[in-house]
Amino acid sequence: MSDLRIQTLVLGAVSTNCYVLYHNQTKQAVIVDPADDAERIRRKCEELAVRPEAILLTHGHFDHIMAVTEIKKMYDCEIWAGWKEEKMLLDPSLNLTGFQGVKQVSIRADHLVHDNDVISLIDMEWTVLETPGHTAGSVCYYIESEEILISGDTLFEGSLGRTDLPTGSSSEIVRSIRDRLLTLPEDTMVYPGHGDPTVIKYEKKYNPVAVYYGRGGR
């Protein structure tokens, strides 16, 4: 049995999934998409007795980044994000912070990653998959050794991310899902930015992208 554990916190106004991935023995941890409520994230880390060493961002929308700055200060950990998302992270008018009473946030990532980069964190290798569509700089993180995909707002259970916000593209998200994600091994577990986990085998049969654009299970 793997030593990796995943804790999900559902945070913020639009129920965003923030993930804490950690080794049960070493207690090394990575936080993915610290959506909101840094104090709640801190309490969960304390409860698990883990110490985050990195923050990974799937994209730059407000509902995935509100607690980033506070978490970075708490744990002195570095921020990783897709290189095409740099402008969005820095610009509140693009990341949509400051709207509807939400505070403005501008974030500078410590590391900007590219397609197929391999990051070594908590003694595991995370492969970066560029998956534009929901935003131009959206990325997913694939841990091949654990058969895990962190899909952000690109791929959901039986669905896909919206494309009507800044830098979104319907054609790009279809291409990203069809060519980059549905080609992964069928047993890969998918942890999305909203909603329940799913598995690639299920998405190849039932996701609209597979049904209407190929990569289906037939």
Short mmCIF file of C-alpha atoms in Angstrom, two decimals:
data_model
loop_
_atom_site.label_atom_id
_atom_site.label_comp_id
_atom_site.label_asym_id
_atom_site.label_seq_id
_atom_site.Cartn_x
_atom_site.Cartn_y
_atom_site.Cartn_z
CA MET A 1 0.00 0.00 0.00
CA SER A 2 1.26 3.45 -0.92
CA ASP A 3 2.37 5.81 1.80
CA LEU A 4 0.77 8.76 -0.02
CA ARG A 5 -2.38 10.25 1.50
CA ILE A 6 -4.75 12.88 0.10
CA GLN A 7 -6.97 15.16 2.17
CA THR A 8 -9.58 17.34 0.48
CA LEU A 9 -10.81 20.63 1.88
CA VAL A 10 -13.80 22.20 0.14
CA LEU A 11 -13.32 25.95 0.49
CA GLY A 12 -14.70 29.29 -0.59
CA ALA A 13 -17.82 30.65 -2.23
CA VAL A 14 -17.83 28.19 -5.13
CA SER A 15 -16.78 25.04 -3.23
CA THR A 16 -13.25 24.67 -4.55
CA ASN A 17 -11.24 21.55 -3.79
CA CYS A 18 -7.96 22.28 -2.02
CA TYR A 19 -5.80 19.16 -1.74
CA VAL A 20 -3.19 18.30 0.86
CA LEU A 21 -1.04 15.46 -0.43
CA TYR A 22 1.41 14.02 2.07
CA HIS A 23 3.55 11.06 3.05
CA ASN A 24 2.07 9.32 6.06
CA GLN A 25 5.52 8.46 7.45
CA THR A 26 7.67 11.50 6.66
CA LYS A 27 4.79 14.02 6.93
CA GLN A 28 6.13 15.96 3.96
CA ALA A 29 3.22 17.69 2.22
CA VAL A 30 2.21 19.62 -0.87
CA ILE A 31 -0.83 21.89 -1.01
CA VAL A 32 -2.63 22.16 -4.33
CA ASP A 33 -4.82 25.20 -5.01
CA PRO A 34 -5.16 26.86 -1.57
CA ALA A 35 -8.53 28.27 -2.49
CA ASP A 36 -9.49 30.26 0.59
CA ASP A 37 -9.39 30.22 4.39
CA ALA A 38 -5.71 29.88 5.20
CA GLU A 39 -6.51 29.29 8.86
CA ARG A 40 -8.62 26.25 8.07
CA ILE A 41 -5.82 24.86 5.90
CA ARG A 42 -3.36 25.47 8.73
CA ARG A 43 -5.60 23.64 11.19
CA LYS A 44 -5.88 20.66 8.85
CA CYS A 45 -2.09 20.52 8.44
CA GLU A 46 -1.73 20.68 12.22
CA GLU A 47 -4.29 17.91 12.66
CA LEU A 48 -2.41 15.73 10.19
CA ALA A 49 0.95 16.75 11.71
CA VAL A 50 2.28 17.60 8.24
CA ARG A 51 4.45 20.44 7.02
CA PRO A 52 3.86 21.76 3.49
CA GLU A 53 6.96 22.29 1.41
CA ALA A 54 5.31 23.53 -1.78
CA ILE A 55 2.16 25.09 -3.22
CA LEU A 56 1.08 23.87 -6.66
CA LEU A 57 -1.41 25.91 -8.68
CA THR A 58 -3.44 24.46 -11.52
CA HIS A 59 -4.48 27.93 -12.73
CA GLY A 60 -4.92 31.51 -11.58
CA HIS A 61 -8.62 32.09 -10.98
CA PHE A 62 -9.60 33.75 -7.69
CA ASP A 63 -11.27 30.66 -6.25
CA HIS A 64 -7.99 28.72 -6.39
CA ILE A 65 -5.53 31.31 -5.08
CA MET A 66 -7.04 33.37 -2.26
CA ALA A 67 -5.02 31.72 0.52
CA VAL A 68 -1.74 31.36 -1.37
CA THR A 69 0.08 34.34 0.11
CA GLU A 70 -0.83 33.46 3.70
CA ILE A 71 0.10 29.79 3.31
CA LYS A 72 3.44 30.76 1.78
CA LYS A 73 4.17 32.98 4.77
CA MET A 74 3.10 30.35 7.29
CA TYR A 75 5.32 27.59 5.92
CA ASP A 76 7.96 29.43 3.87
CA CYS A 77 7.09 27.20 0.92
CA GLU A 78 7.53 27.94 -2.77
CA ILE A 79 4.81 28.44 -5.38
CA TRP A 80 4.70 26.51 -8.64
CA ALA A 81 2.46 27.44 -11.60
CA GLY A 82 2.27 27.19 -15.37
CA TRP A 83 4.43 29.71 -17.21
CA LYS A 84 1.54 30.91 -19.37
CA GLU A 85 -0.41 31.78 -16.22
CA GLU A 86 2.12 34.32 -14.92
CA LYS A 87 0.19 37.38 -16.15
CA MET A 88 -3.12 36.15 -14.75
CA LEU A 89 -1.64 35.47 -11.33
CA LEU A 90 -0.21 38.98 -11.19
CA ASP A 91 -3.26 40.85 -12.54
CA PRO A 92 -6.41 41.03 -10.35
CA SER A 93 -8.49 42.02 -13.38
CA LEU A 94 -7.61 38.68 -15.00
CA ASN A 95 -7.64 36.45 -11.91
CA LEU A 96 -10.99 38.03 -10.94
CA THR A 97 -10.01 38.92 -7.40
CA GLY A 98 -11.45 42.21 -6.26
CA PHE A 99 -14.85 41.39 -7.74
CA GLN A 100 -17.99 40.91 -5.64
CA GLY A 101 -16.25 41.98 -2.46
CA VAL A 102 -13.29 39.60 -2.82
CA LYS A 103 -9.94 41.16 -1.94
CA GLN A 104 -7.51 41.85 -4.76
CA VAL A 105 -4.68 39.33 -4.98
CA SER A 106 -1.49 39.47 -7.01
CA ILE A 107 0.81 36.45 -6.86
CA ARG A 108 4.31 35.91 -8.20
CA ALA A 109 5.18 32.24 -8.55
CA ASP A 110 8.65 31.09 -7.48
CA HIS A 111 8.72 28.50 -10.27
CA LEU A 112 7.03 28.67 -13.67
CA VAL A 113 6.71 25.23 -15.22
CA HIS A 114 6.40 24.04 -18.81
CA ASP A 115 4.76 21.11 -20.51
CA ASN A 116 6.32 17.76 -19.55
CA ASP A 117 8.49 19.28 -16.84
CA VAL A 118 9.05 16.81 -14.00
CA ILE A 119 9.00 18.27 -10.48
CA SER A 120 10.48 16.35 -7.57
CA LEU A 121 8.47 17.05 -4.42
CA ILE A 122 7.89 14.95 -1.28
CA ASP A 123 10.01 12.18 -2.80
CA MET A 124 7.74 11.83 -5.81
CA GLU A 125 7.88 12.94 -9.43
CA TRP A 126 5.05 15.17 -10.67
CA THR A 127 4.77 15.57 -14.43
CA VAL A 128 3.36 18.87 -15.67
CA LEU A 129 0.75 18.62 -18.41
CA GLU A 130 -0.15 21.87 -20.10
CA THR A 131 -3.93 21.81 -20.60
CA PRO A 132 -5.07 25.20 -21.95
CA GLY A 133 -8.75 25.90 -22.30
CA HIS A 134 -10.22 26.82 -18.95
CA THR A 135 -7.43 29.40 -18.92
CA ALA A 136 -4.52 29.79 -21.32
CA GLY A 137 -2.04 28.66 -18.67
CA SER A 138 -3.96 25.85 -16.99
CA VAL A 139 -1.87 22.83 -16.06
CA CYS A 140 -2.54 19.42 -14.56
CA TYR A 141 -0.14 17.42 -12.39
CA TYR A 142 0.30 13.72 -13.05
CA ILE A 143 1.93 11.42 -10.49
CA GLU A 144 2.54 8.33 -12.59
CA SER A 145 3.88 6.21 -9.73
CA GLU A 146 0.62 6.72 -7.82
CA GLU A 147 -1.72 6.75 -10.86
CA ILE A 148 -3.04 10.16 -9.78
CA LEU A 149 -3.98 13.21 -11.84
CA ILE A 150 -4.71 16.62 -10.31
CA SER A 151 -6.88 18.11 -13.03
CA GLY A 152 -7.82 21.57 -11.74
CA ASP A 153 -10.77 23.00 -13.65
CA THR A 154 -9.93 21.22 -16.89
CA LEU A 155 -11.57 17.83 -16.32
CA PHE A 156 -14.48 17.12 -13.98
CA GLU A 157 -16.53 13.99 -13.34
CA GLY A 158 -18.61 13.69 -16.51
CA SER A 159 -17.91 17.29 -17.44
CA LEU A 160 -15.30 19.93 -18.23
CA GLY A 161 -14.37 23.43 -17.15
CA ARG A 162 -16.07 26.59 -18.32
CA THR A 163 -14.37 28.65 -21.01
CA ASP A 164 -16.20 32.00 -20.83
CA LEU A 165 -13.77 33.67 -18.41
CA PRO A 166 -10.55 35.54 -19.31
CA THR A 167 -8.20 33.55 -21.62
CA GLY A 168 -10.64 30.62 -21.90
CA SER A 169 -11.09 28.64 -25.13
CA SER A 170 -13.63 25.89 -25.89
CA SER A 171 -11.57 24.38 -28.69
CA GLU A 172 -8.43 24.33 -26.53
CA ILE A 173 -10.08 22.60 -23.55
CA VAL A 174 -11.52 19.90 -25.80
CA ARG A 175 -8.10 19.32 -27.33
CA SER A 176 -6.44 19.27 -23.90
CA ILE A 177 -8.83 16.70 -22.49
CA ARG A 178 -8.94 14.53 -25.59
CA ASP A 179 -5.23 14.51 -26.39
CA ARG A 180 -3.53 14.92 -23.00
CA LEU A 181 -5.83 13.49 -20.32
CA LEU A 182 -7.99 10.78 -21.87
CA THR A 183 -4.80 9.19 -23.19
CA LEU A 184 -3.58 8.48 -19.64
CA PRO A 185 -3.89 4.95 -18.22
CA GLU A 186 -7.52 4.07 -17.56
CA ASP A 187 -6.98 3.37 -13.87
CA THR A 188 -5.69 6.89 -13.22
CA MET A 189 -7.62 8.57 -10.41
CA VAL A 190 -8.61 12.16 -11.20
CA TYR A 191 -8.87 14.81 -8.49
CA PRO A 192 -10.63 17.87 -9.96
CA GLY A 193 -10.91 21.47 -8.81
CA HIS A 194 -14.59 21.06 -7.99
CA GLY A 195 -16.80 18.07 -7.29
CA ASP A 196 -16.00 14.42 -6.72
CA PRO A 197 -12.99 12.41 -7.86
CA THR A 198 -13.34 10.30 -10.97
CA VAL A 199 -11.26 7.89 -13.04
CA ILE A 200 -10.00 8.10 -16.61
CA LYS A 201 -11.79 4.89 -17.62
CA TYR A 202 -15.14 6.44 -16.65
CA GLU A 203 -14.37 9.69 -18.46
CA LYS A 204 -13.42 7.84 -21.65
CA LYS A 205 -16.94 6.40 -21.72
CA TYR A 206 -19.09 9.23 -20.38
CA ASN A 207 -17.34 12.58 -20.60
CA PRO A 208 -18.85 14.80 -23.34
CA VAL A 209 -15.42 15.29 -24.87
CA ALA A 210 -15.01 11.54 -25.32
CA VAL A 211 -18.58 11.06 -26.55
CA TYR A 212 -18.56 13.85 -29.11
CA TYR A 213 -14.91 14.30 -30.02
CA GLY A 214 -13.39 10.84 -29.76
CA ARG A 215 -11.25 8.95 -27.20
CA GLY A 216 -14.33 7.08 -26.03
CA GLY A 217 -14.37 3.53 -24.70
CA ARG A 218 -16.07 2.01 -27.75
#
